[in-house]
GROMACS .gro file of C-alpha atoms in nm:
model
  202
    1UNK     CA    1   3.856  -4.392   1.103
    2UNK     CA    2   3.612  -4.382   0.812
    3UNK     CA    3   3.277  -4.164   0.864
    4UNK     CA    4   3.017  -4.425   0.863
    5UNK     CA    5   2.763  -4.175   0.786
    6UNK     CA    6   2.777  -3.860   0.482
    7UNK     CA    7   2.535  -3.552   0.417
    8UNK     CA    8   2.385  -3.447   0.070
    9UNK     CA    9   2.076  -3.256  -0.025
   10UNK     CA   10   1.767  -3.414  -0.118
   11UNK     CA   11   1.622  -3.208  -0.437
   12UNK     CA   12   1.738  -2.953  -0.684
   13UNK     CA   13   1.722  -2.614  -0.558
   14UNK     CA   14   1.793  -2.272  -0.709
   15UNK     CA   15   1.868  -1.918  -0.525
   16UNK     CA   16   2.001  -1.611  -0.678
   17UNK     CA   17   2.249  -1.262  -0.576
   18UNK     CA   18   2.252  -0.949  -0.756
   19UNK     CA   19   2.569  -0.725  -0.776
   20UNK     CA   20   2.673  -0.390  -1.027
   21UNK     CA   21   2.384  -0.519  -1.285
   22UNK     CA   22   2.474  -0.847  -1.280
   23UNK     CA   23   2.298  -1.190  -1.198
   24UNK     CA   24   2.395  -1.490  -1.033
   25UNK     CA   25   2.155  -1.726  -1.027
   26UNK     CA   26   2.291  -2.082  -0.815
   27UNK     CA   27   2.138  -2.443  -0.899
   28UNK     CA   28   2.241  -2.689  -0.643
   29UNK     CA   29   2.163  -3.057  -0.735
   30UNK     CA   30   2.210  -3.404  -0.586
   31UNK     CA   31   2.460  -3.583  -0.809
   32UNK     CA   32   2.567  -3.945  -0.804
   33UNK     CA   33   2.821  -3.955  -1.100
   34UNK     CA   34   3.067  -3.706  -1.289
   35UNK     CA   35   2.868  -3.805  -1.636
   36UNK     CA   36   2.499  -3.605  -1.438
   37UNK     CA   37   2.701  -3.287  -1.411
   38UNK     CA   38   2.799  -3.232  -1.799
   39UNK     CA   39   2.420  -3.360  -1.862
   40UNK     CA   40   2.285  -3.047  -1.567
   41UNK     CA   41   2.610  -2.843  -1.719
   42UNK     CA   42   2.467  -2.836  -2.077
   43UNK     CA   43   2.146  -2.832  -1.998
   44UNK     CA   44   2.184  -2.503  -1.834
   45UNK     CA   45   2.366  -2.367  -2.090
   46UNK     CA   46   2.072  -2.421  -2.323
   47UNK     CA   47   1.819  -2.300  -2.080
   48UNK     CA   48   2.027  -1.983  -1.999
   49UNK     CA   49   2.221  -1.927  -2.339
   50UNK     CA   50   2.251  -1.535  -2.330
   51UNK     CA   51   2.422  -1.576  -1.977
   52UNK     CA   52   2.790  -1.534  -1.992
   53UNK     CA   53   2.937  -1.796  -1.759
   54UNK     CA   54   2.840  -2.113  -1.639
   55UNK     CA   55   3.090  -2.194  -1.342
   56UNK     CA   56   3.030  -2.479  -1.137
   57UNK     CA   57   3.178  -2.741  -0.838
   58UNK     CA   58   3.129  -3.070  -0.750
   59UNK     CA   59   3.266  -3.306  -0.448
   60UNK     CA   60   3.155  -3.687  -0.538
   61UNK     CA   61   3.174  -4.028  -0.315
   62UNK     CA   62   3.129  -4.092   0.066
   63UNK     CA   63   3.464  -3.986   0.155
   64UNK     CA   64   3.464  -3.667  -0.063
   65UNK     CA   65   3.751  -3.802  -0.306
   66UNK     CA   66   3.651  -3.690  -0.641
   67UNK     CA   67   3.604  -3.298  -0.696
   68UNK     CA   68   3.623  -3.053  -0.978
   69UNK     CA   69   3.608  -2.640  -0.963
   70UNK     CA   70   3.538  -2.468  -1.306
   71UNK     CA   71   3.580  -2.098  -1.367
   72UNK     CA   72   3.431  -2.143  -1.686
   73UNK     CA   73   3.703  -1.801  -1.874
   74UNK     CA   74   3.604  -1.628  -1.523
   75UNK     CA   75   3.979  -1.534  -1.380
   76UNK     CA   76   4.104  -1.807  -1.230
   77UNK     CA   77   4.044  -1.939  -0.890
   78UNK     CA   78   3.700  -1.664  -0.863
   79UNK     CA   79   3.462  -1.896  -0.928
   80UNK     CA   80   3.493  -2.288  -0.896
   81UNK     CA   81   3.696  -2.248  -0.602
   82UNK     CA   82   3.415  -2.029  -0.386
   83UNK     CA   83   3.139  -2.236  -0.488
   84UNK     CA   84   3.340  -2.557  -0.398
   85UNK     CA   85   3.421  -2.371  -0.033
   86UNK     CA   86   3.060  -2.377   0.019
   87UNK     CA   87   3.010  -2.729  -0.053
   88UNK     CA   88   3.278  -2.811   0.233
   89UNK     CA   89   3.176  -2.550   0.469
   90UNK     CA   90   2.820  -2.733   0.433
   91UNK     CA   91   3.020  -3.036   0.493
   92UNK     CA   92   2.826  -3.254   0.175
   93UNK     CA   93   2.928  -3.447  -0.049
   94UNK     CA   94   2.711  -3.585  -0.327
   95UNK     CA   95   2.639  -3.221  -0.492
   96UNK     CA   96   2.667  -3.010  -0.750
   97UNK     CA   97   2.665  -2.650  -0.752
   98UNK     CA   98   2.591  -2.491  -1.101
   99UNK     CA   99   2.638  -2.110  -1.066
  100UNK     CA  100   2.485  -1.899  -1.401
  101UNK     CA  101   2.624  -1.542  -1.472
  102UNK     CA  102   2.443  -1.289  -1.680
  103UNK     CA  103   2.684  -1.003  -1.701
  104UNK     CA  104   2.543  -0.656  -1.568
  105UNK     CA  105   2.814  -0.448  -1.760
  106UNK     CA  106   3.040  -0.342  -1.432
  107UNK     CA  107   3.326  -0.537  -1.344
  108UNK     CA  108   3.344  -0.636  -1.006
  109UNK     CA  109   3.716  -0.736  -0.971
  110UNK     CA  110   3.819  -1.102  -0.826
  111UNK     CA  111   3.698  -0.964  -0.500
  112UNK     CA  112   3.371  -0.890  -0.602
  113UNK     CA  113   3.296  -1.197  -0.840
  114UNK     CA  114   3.458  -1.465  -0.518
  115UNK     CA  115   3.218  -1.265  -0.279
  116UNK     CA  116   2.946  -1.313  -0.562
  117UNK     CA  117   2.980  -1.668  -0.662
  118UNK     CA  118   3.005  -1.817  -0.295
  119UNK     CA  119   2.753  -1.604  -0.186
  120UNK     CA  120   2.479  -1.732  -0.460
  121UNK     CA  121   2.617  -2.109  -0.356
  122UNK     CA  122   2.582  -1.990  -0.017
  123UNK     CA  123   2.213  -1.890  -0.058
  124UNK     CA  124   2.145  -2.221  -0.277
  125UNK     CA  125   2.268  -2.457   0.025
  126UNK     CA  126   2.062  -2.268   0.285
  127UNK     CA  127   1.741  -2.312   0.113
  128UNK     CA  128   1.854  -2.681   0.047
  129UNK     CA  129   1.704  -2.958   0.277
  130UNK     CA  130   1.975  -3.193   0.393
  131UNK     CA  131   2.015  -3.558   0.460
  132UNK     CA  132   2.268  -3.795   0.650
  133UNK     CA  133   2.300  -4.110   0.496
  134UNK     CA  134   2.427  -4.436   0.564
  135UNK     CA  135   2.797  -4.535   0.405
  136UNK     CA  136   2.721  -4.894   0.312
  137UNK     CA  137   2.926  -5.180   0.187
  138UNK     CA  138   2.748  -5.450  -0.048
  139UNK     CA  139   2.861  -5.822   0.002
  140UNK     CA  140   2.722  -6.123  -0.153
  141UNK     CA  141   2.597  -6.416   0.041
  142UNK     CA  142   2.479  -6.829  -0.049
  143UNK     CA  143   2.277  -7.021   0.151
  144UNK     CA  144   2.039  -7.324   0.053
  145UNK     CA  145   1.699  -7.229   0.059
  146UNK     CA  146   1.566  -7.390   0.426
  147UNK     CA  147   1.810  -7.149   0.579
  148UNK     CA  148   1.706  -6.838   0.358
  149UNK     CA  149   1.482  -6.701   0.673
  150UNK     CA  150   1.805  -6.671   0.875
  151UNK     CA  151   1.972  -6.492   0.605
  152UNK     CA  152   1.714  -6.250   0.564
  153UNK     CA  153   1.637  -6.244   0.938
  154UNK     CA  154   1.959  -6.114   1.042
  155UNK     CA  155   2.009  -5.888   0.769
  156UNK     CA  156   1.680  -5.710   0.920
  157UNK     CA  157   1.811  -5.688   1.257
  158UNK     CA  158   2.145  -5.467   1.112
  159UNK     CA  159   1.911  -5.236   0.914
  160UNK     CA  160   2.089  -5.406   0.581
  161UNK     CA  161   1.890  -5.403   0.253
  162UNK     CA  162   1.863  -5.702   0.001
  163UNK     CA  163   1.885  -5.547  -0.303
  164UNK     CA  164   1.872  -5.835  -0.550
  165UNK     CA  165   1.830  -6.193  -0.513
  166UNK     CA  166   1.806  -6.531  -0.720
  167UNK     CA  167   1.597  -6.775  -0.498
  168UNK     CA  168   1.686  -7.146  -0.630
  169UNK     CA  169   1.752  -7.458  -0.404
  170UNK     CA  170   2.081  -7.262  -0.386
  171UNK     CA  171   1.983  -6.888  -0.254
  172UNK     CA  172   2.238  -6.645  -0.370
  173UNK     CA  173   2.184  -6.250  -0.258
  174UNK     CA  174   2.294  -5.897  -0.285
  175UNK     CA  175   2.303  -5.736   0.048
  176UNK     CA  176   2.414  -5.350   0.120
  177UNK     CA  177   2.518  -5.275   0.500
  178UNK     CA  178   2.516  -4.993   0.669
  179UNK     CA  179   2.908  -4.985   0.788
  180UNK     CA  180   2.853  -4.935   1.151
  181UNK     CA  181   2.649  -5.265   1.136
  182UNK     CA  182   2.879  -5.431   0.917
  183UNK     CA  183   3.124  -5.637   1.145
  184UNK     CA  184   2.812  -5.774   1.351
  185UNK     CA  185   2.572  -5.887   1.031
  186UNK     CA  186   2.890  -6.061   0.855
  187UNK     CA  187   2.967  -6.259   1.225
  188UNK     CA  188   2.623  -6.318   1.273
  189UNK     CA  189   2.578  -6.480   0.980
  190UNK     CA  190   2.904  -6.665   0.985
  191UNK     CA  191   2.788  -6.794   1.301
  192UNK     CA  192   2.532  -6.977   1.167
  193UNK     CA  193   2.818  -7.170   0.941
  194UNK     CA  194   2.525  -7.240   0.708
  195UNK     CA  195   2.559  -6.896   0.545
  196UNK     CA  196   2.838  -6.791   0.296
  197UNK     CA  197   2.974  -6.431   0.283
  198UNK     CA  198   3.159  -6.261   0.009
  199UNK     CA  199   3.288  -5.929  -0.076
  200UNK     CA  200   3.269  -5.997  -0.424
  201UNK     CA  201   2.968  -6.179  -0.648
  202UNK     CA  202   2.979  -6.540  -0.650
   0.00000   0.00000   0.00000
């Protein structure tokens, strides 16, 4: 059964651990796309340019599909792979976790750098306030304009959100559903046989 509900964080936050000399200093941000974490990537890298590693994680998309773990030349799997583990242990999706290393001049072993790395995530994602959101599905709907209060009406009543519309004698509009209310608001309307749904533009 798909979730009809996912949890990100609301705001950028930043936390830091300290270990043999060296720094780890976490950013966790709220991402939508792939293409905002090479923008919050390189922008950290400018911000923090005598820093020696910039390892990061990311899980993307209501149902946690698309995710990436960087070591960024730290051995492989110490890294990307902790800070990632804290993302799912958190149970969010929607996030990226930057994690910037200035190197303290001791080695600390894969041991030490996985206990490092998920612990800065770790301390990121506690500070972090949280949100559950809605999984919604957008469908498109056409309805002549006397029966436009309907339309809107019910949308209301399942907590849906018009987010565009083009009000001629012919109403067309852009409607995003929660998914637990999405088998009753597409009946409901179709009920009224005077509103066409789609699940693709007109």
């Amino acid at each position: 059964m798909t979730a009809a509900v996912y949890k990100t964080i609301i705001g950028p936050v930043q936390a830091e651990f300290k270990d043999k000399g060296s720094r780890f200093i976490a950013f966790a941000y709220p991402i939508q796309s792939a293409a905002e974490v090479k923008r919050y990537v390189e922008s950290l890298r400018e911000e923090h340019h005598k820093a020696r590693h910039w390892c990061y994680a990311y899980r993307l998309g209501v149902d946690g599909t698309q995710f990436r773990a960087n070591d960024d030349g730290e051995p492989s799997g110490s890294a990307g792979r902790p800070i990632l583990g804290q993302i799912d242990s958190a149970e969010l999706t929607d996030v990226l976790i930057v994690v910037v290393r200035y190197f303290g001049g001791t080695l600390l072993g894969v041991p030490g750098l996985i206990h490092a790395y998920k612990t800065a995530s770790a301390e990121a994602l506690k500070i972090a306030e949280m949100i559950e959101k809605n999984v919604e599905k957008t469908v498109w709907l056409r309805c002549e304009y006397p029966n436009l209060n309907d339309a809107i009406r019910i949308a209301k009543q399942h907590h849906a959100e018009v987010v565009e519309q083009d009000l001629q004698l012919d109403c067309r509009l852009t409607v995003k559903i929660p998914l637990a209310q999405y088998k009753s608001c597409v009946a409901a309307w179709r009920h009224t046989r005077l509103i066409d749904v789609r699940d693709e533009a007109f």
